[in-house]
PDB file of C-alpha atoms in Angstrom:
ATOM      1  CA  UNK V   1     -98.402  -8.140-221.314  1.00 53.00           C
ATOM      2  CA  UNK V   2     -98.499 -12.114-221.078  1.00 61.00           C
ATOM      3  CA  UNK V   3     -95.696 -14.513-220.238  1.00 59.00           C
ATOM      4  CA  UNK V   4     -94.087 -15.566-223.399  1.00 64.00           C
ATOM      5  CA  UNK V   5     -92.245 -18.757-222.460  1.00 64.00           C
ATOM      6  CA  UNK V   6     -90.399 -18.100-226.114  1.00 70.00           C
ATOM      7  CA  UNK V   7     -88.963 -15.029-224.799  1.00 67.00           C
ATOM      8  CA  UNK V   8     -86.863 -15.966-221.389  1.00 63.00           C
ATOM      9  CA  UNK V   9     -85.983 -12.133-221.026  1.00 67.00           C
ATOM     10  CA  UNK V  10     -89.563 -11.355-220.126  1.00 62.00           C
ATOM     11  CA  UNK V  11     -89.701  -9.146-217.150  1.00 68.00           C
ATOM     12  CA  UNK V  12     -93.662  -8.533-215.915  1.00 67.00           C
ATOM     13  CA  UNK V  13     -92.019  -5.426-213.673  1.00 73.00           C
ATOM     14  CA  UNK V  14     -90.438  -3.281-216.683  1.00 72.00           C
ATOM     15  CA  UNK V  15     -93.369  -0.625-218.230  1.00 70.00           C
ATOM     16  CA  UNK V  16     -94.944  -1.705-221.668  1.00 66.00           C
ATOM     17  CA  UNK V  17     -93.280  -0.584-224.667  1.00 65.00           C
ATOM     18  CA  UNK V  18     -94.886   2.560-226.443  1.00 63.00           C
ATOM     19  CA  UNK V  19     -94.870   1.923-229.821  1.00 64.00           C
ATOM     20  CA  UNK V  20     -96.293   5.337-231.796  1.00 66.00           C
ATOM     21  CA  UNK V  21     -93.037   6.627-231.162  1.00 60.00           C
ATOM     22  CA  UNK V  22     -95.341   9.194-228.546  1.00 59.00           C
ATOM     23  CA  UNK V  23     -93.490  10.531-224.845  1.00 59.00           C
ATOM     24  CA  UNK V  24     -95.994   9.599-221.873  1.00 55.00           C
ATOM     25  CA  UNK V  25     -97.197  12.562-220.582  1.00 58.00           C
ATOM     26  CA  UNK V  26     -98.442  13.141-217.087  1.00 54.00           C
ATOM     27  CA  UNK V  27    -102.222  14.203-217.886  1.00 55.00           C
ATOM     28  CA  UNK V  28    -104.713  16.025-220.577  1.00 55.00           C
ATOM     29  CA  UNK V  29    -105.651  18.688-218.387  1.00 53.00           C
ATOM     30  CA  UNK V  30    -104.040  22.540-219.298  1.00 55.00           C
ATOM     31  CA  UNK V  31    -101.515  24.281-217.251  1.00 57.00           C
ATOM     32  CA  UNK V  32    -103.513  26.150-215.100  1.00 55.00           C
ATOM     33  CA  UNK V  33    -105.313  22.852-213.560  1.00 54.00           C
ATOM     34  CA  UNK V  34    -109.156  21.590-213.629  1.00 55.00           C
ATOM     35  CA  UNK V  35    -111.313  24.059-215.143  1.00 55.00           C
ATOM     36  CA  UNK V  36    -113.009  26.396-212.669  1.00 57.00           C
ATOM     37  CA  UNK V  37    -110.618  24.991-209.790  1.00 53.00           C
ATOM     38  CA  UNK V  38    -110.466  27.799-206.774  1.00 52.00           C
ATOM     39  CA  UNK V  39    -106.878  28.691-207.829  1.00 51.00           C
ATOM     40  CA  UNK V  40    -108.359  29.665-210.529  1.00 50.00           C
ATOM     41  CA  UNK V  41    -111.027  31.518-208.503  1.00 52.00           C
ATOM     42  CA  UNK V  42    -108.540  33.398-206.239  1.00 54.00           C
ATOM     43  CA  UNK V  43    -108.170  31.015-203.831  1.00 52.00           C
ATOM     44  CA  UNK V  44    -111.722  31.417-202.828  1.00 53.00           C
ATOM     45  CA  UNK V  45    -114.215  28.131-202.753  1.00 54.00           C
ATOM     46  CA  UNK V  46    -118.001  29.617-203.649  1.00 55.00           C
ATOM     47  CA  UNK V  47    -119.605  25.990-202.451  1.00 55.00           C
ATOM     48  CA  UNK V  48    -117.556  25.470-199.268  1.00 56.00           C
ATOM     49  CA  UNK V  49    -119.792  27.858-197.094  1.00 55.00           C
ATOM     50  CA  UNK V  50    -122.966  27.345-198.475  1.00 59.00           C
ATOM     51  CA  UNK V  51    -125.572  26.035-195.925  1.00 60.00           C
ATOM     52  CA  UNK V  52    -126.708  22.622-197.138  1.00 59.00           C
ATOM     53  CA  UNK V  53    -130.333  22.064-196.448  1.00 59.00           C
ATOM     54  CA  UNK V  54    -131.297  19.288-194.209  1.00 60.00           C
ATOM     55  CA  UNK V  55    -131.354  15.430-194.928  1.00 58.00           C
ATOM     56  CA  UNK V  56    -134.688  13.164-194.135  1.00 55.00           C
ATOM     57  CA  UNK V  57    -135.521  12.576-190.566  1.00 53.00           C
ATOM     58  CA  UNK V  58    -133.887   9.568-189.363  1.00 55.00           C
ATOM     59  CA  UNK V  59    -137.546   7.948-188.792  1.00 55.00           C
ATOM     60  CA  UNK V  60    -139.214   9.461-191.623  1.00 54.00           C
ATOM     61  CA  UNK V  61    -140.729   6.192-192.800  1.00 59.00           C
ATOM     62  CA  UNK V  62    -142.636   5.780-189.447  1.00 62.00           C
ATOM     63  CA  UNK V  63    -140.448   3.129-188.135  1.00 64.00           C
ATOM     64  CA  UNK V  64    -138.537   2.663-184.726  1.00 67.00           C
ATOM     65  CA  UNK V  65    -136.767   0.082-184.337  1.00 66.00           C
ATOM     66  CA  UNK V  66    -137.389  -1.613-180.905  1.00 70.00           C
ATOM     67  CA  UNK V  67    -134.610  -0.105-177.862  1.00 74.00           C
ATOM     68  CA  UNK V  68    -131.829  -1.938-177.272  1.00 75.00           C
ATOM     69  CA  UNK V  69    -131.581  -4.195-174.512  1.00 75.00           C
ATOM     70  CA  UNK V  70    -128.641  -5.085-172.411  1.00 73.00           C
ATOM     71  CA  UNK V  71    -127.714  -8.628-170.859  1.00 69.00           C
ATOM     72  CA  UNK V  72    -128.584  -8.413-167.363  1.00 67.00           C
ATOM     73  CA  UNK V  73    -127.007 -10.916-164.727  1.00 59.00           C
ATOM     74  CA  UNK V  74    -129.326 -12.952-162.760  1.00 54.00           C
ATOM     75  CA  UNK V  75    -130.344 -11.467-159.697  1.00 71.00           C
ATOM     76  CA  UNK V  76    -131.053 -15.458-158.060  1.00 73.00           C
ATOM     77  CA  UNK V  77    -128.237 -16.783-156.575  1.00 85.00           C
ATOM     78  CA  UNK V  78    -129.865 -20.010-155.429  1.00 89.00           C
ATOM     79  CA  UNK V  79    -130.858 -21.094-158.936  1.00 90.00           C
ATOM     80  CA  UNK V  80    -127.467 -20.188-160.154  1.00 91.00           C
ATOM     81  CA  UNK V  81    -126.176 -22.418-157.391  1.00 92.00           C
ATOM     82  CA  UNK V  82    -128.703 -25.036-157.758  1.00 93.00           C
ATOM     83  CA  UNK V  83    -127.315 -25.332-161.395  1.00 93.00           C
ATOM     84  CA  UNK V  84    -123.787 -25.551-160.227  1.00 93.00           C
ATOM     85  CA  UNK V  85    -124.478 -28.132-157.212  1.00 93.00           C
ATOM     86  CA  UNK V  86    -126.766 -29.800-159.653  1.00 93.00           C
ATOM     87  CA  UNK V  87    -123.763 -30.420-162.511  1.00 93.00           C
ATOM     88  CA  UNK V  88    -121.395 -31.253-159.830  1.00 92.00           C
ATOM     89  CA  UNK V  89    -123.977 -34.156-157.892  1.00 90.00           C
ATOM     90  CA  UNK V  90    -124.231 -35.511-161.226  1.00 89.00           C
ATOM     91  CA  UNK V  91    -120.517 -35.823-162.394  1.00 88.00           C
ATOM     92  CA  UNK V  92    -119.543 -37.826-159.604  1.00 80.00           C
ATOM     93  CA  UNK V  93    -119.673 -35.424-156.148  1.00 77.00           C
ATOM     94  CA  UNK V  94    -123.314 -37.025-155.003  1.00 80.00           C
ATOM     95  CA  UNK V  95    -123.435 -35.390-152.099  1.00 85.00           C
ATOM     96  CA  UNK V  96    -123.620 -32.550-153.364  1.00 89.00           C
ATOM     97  CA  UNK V  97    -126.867 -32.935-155.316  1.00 92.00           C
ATOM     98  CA  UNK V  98    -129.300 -32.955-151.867  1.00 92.00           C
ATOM     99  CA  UNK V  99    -128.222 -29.046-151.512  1.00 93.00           C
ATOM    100  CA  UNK V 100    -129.194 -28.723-155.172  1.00 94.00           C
ATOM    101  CA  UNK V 101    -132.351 -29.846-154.387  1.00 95.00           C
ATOM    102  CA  UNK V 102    -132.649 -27.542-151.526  1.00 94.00           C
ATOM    103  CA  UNK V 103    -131.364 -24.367-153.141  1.00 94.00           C
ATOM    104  CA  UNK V 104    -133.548 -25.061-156.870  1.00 94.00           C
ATOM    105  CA  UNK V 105    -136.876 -25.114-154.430  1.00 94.00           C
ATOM    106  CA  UNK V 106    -135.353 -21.797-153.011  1.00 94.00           C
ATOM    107  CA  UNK V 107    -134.500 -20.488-156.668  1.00 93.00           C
ATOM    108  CA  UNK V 108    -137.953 -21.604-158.350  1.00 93.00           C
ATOM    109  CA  UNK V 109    -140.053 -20.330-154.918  1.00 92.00           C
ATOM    110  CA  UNK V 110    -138.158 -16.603-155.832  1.00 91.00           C
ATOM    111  CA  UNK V 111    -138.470 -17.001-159.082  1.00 90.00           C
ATOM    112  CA  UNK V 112    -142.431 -17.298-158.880  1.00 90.00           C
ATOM    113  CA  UNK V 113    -142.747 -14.376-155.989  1.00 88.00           C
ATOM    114  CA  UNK V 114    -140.631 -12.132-159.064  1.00 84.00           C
ATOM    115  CA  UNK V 115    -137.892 -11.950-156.779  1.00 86.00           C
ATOM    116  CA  UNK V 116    -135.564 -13.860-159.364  1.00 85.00           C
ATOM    117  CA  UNK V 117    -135.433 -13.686-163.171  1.00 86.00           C
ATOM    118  CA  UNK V 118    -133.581 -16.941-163.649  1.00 87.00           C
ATOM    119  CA  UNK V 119    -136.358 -19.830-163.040  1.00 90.00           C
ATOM    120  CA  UNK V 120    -134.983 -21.997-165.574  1.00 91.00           C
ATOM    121  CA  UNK V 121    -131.579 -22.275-163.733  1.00 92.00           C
ATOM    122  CA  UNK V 122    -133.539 -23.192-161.042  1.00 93.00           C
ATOM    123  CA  UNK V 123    -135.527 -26.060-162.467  1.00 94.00           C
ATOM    124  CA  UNK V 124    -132.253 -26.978-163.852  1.00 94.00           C
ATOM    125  CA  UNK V 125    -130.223 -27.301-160.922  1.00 94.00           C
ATOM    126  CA  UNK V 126    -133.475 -29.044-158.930  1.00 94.00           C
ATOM    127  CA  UNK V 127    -133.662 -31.690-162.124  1.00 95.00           C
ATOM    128  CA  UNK V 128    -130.248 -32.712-161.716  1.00 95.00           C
ATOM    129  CA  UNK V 129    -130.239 -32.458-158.521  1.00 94.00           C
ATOM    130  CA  UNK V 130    -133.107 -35.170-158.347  1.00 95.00           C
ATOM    131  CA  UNK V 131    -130.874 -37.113-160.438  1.00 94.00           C
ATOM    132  CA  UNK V 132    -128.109 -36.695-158.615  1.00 93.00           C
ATOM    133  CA  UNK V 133    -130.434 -37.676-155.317  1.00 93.00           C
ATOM    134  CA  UNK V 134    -131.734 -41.013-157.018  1.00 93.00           C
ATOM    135  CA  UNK V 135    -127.859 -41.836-158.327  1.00 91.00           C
ATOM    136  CA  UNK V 136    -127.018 -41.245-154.575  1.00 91.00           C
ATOM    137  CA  UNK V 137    -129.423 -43.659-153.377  1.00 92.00           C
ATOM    138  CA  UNK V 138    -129.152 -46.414-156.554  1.00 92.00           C
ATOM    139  CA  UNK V 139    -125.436 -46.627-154.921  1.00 92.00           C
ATOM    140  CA  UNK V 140    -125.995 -46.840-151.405  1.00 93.00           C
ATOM    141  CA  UNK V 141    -128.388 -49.711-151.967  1.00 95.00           C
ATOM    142  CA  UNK V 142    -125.510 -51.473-153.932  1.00 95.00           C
ATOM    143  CA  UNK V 143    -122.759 -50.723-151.164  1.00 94.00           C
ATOM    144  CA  UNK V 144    -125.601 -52.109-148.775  1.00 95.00           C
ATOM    145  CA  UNK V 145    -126.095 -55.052-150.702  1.00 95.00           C
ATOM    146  CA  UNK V 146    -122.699 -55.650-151.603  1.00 94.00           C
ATOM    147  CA  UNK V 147    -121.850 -55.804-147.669  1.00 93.00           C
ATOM    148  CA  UNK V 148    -124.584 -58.031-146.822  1.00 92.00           C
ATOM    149  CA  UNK V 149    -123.754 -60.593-149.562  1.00 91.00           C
ATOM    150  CA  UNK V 150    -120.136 -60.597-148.242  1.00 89.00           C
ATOM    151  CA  UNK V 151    -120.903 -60.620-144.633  1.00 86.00           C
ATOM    152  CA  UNK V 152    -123.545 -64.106-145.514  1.00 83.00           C
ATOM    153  CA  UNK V 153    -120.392 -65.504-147.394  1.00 82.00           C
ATOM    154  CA  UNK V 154    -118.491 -64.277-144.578  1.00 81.00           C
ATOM    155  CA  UNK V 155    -120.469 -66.278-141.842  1.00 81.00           C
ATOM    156  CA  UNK V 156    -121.663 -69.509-144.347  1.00 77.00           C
ATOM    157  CA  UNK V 157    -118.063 -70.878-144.633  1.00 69.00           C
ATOM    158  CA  UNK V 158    -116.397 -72.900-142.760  1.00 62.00           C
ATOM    159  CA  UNK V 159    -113.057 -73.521-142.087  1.00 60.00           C
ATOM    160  CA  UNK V 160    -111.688 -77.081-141.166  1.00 56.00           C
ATOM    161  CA  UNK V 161    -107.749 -77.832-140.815  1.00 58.00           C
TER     162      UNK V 161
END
């Protein structure tokens, strides 16, 4: 049934009318239930035992998919920490990239004996730490030049009374 704005006593939770004059009945189905139910049967269900014979192989087709692999943690903890000094030397802590250089040699040297399964960590860790390295140096030069410049200004002028 639609809304019918003419009608304001339109309720869309009240049953359609029936209008062949007809009762609503619960179902078409006799008395006694479905046709050939197990009640019918004396209780007793003819396909409920019977042995069902066996599906298709799961691999039937000839395919396997490939096994399953699990995530395995790194077994190199110098590349992991040559990644982790090498982040920190570059976002401001410079003194810590020099032991990012020494641990991503470490990490990269197991990594190429097999002893390490995370060689890209590694070379991360020993890039930044380079970075970090050359960063370091960039501003020592500048403090270094910054103090001779000041101590020349320092010594140049003279003071008269």
């Amino acid at each position: 049934m639609t809304y019918d704005p003419k009608n304001p006593h339109y309720d869309p939770y009240t049953a359609p009318p029936v209008y062949d004059n007809q009762p609503v009945t619960g179902g078409g189905y006799p008395d006694g239930g479905y046709p050939d139910s197990p009640q019918q049967q004396g209780g007793y269900d003819q396909y409920a035992y019977q042995q069902q014979p066996p599906g298709p192989a799961y691999n039937a087709a000839g395919y396997s998919p490939p096994p399953m692999q699990m995530y395995q943690a790194p077994e190199n903890g110098s590349g992991t920490a040559a990644l982790v000094l090498g982040i920190l030397g570059l976002v401001g802590c410079g003194l810590c990239a020099i032991p990012a250089v020494i641990c991503g040699h470490m990490g990269m040297k197991k990594a190429d004996q097999g002893l390490a399964d995370n060689r890209g960590q590694a070379q991360a860790g020993l890039i930044m730490g380079y970075i970090g390295v050359a960063f370091l140096v960039l501003a020592l030069l500048y403090v270094v030049f910054m103090l001779v410049m000041f101590g020349a200004l320092a010594s140049s002028s003279t003071t008269s009374y």
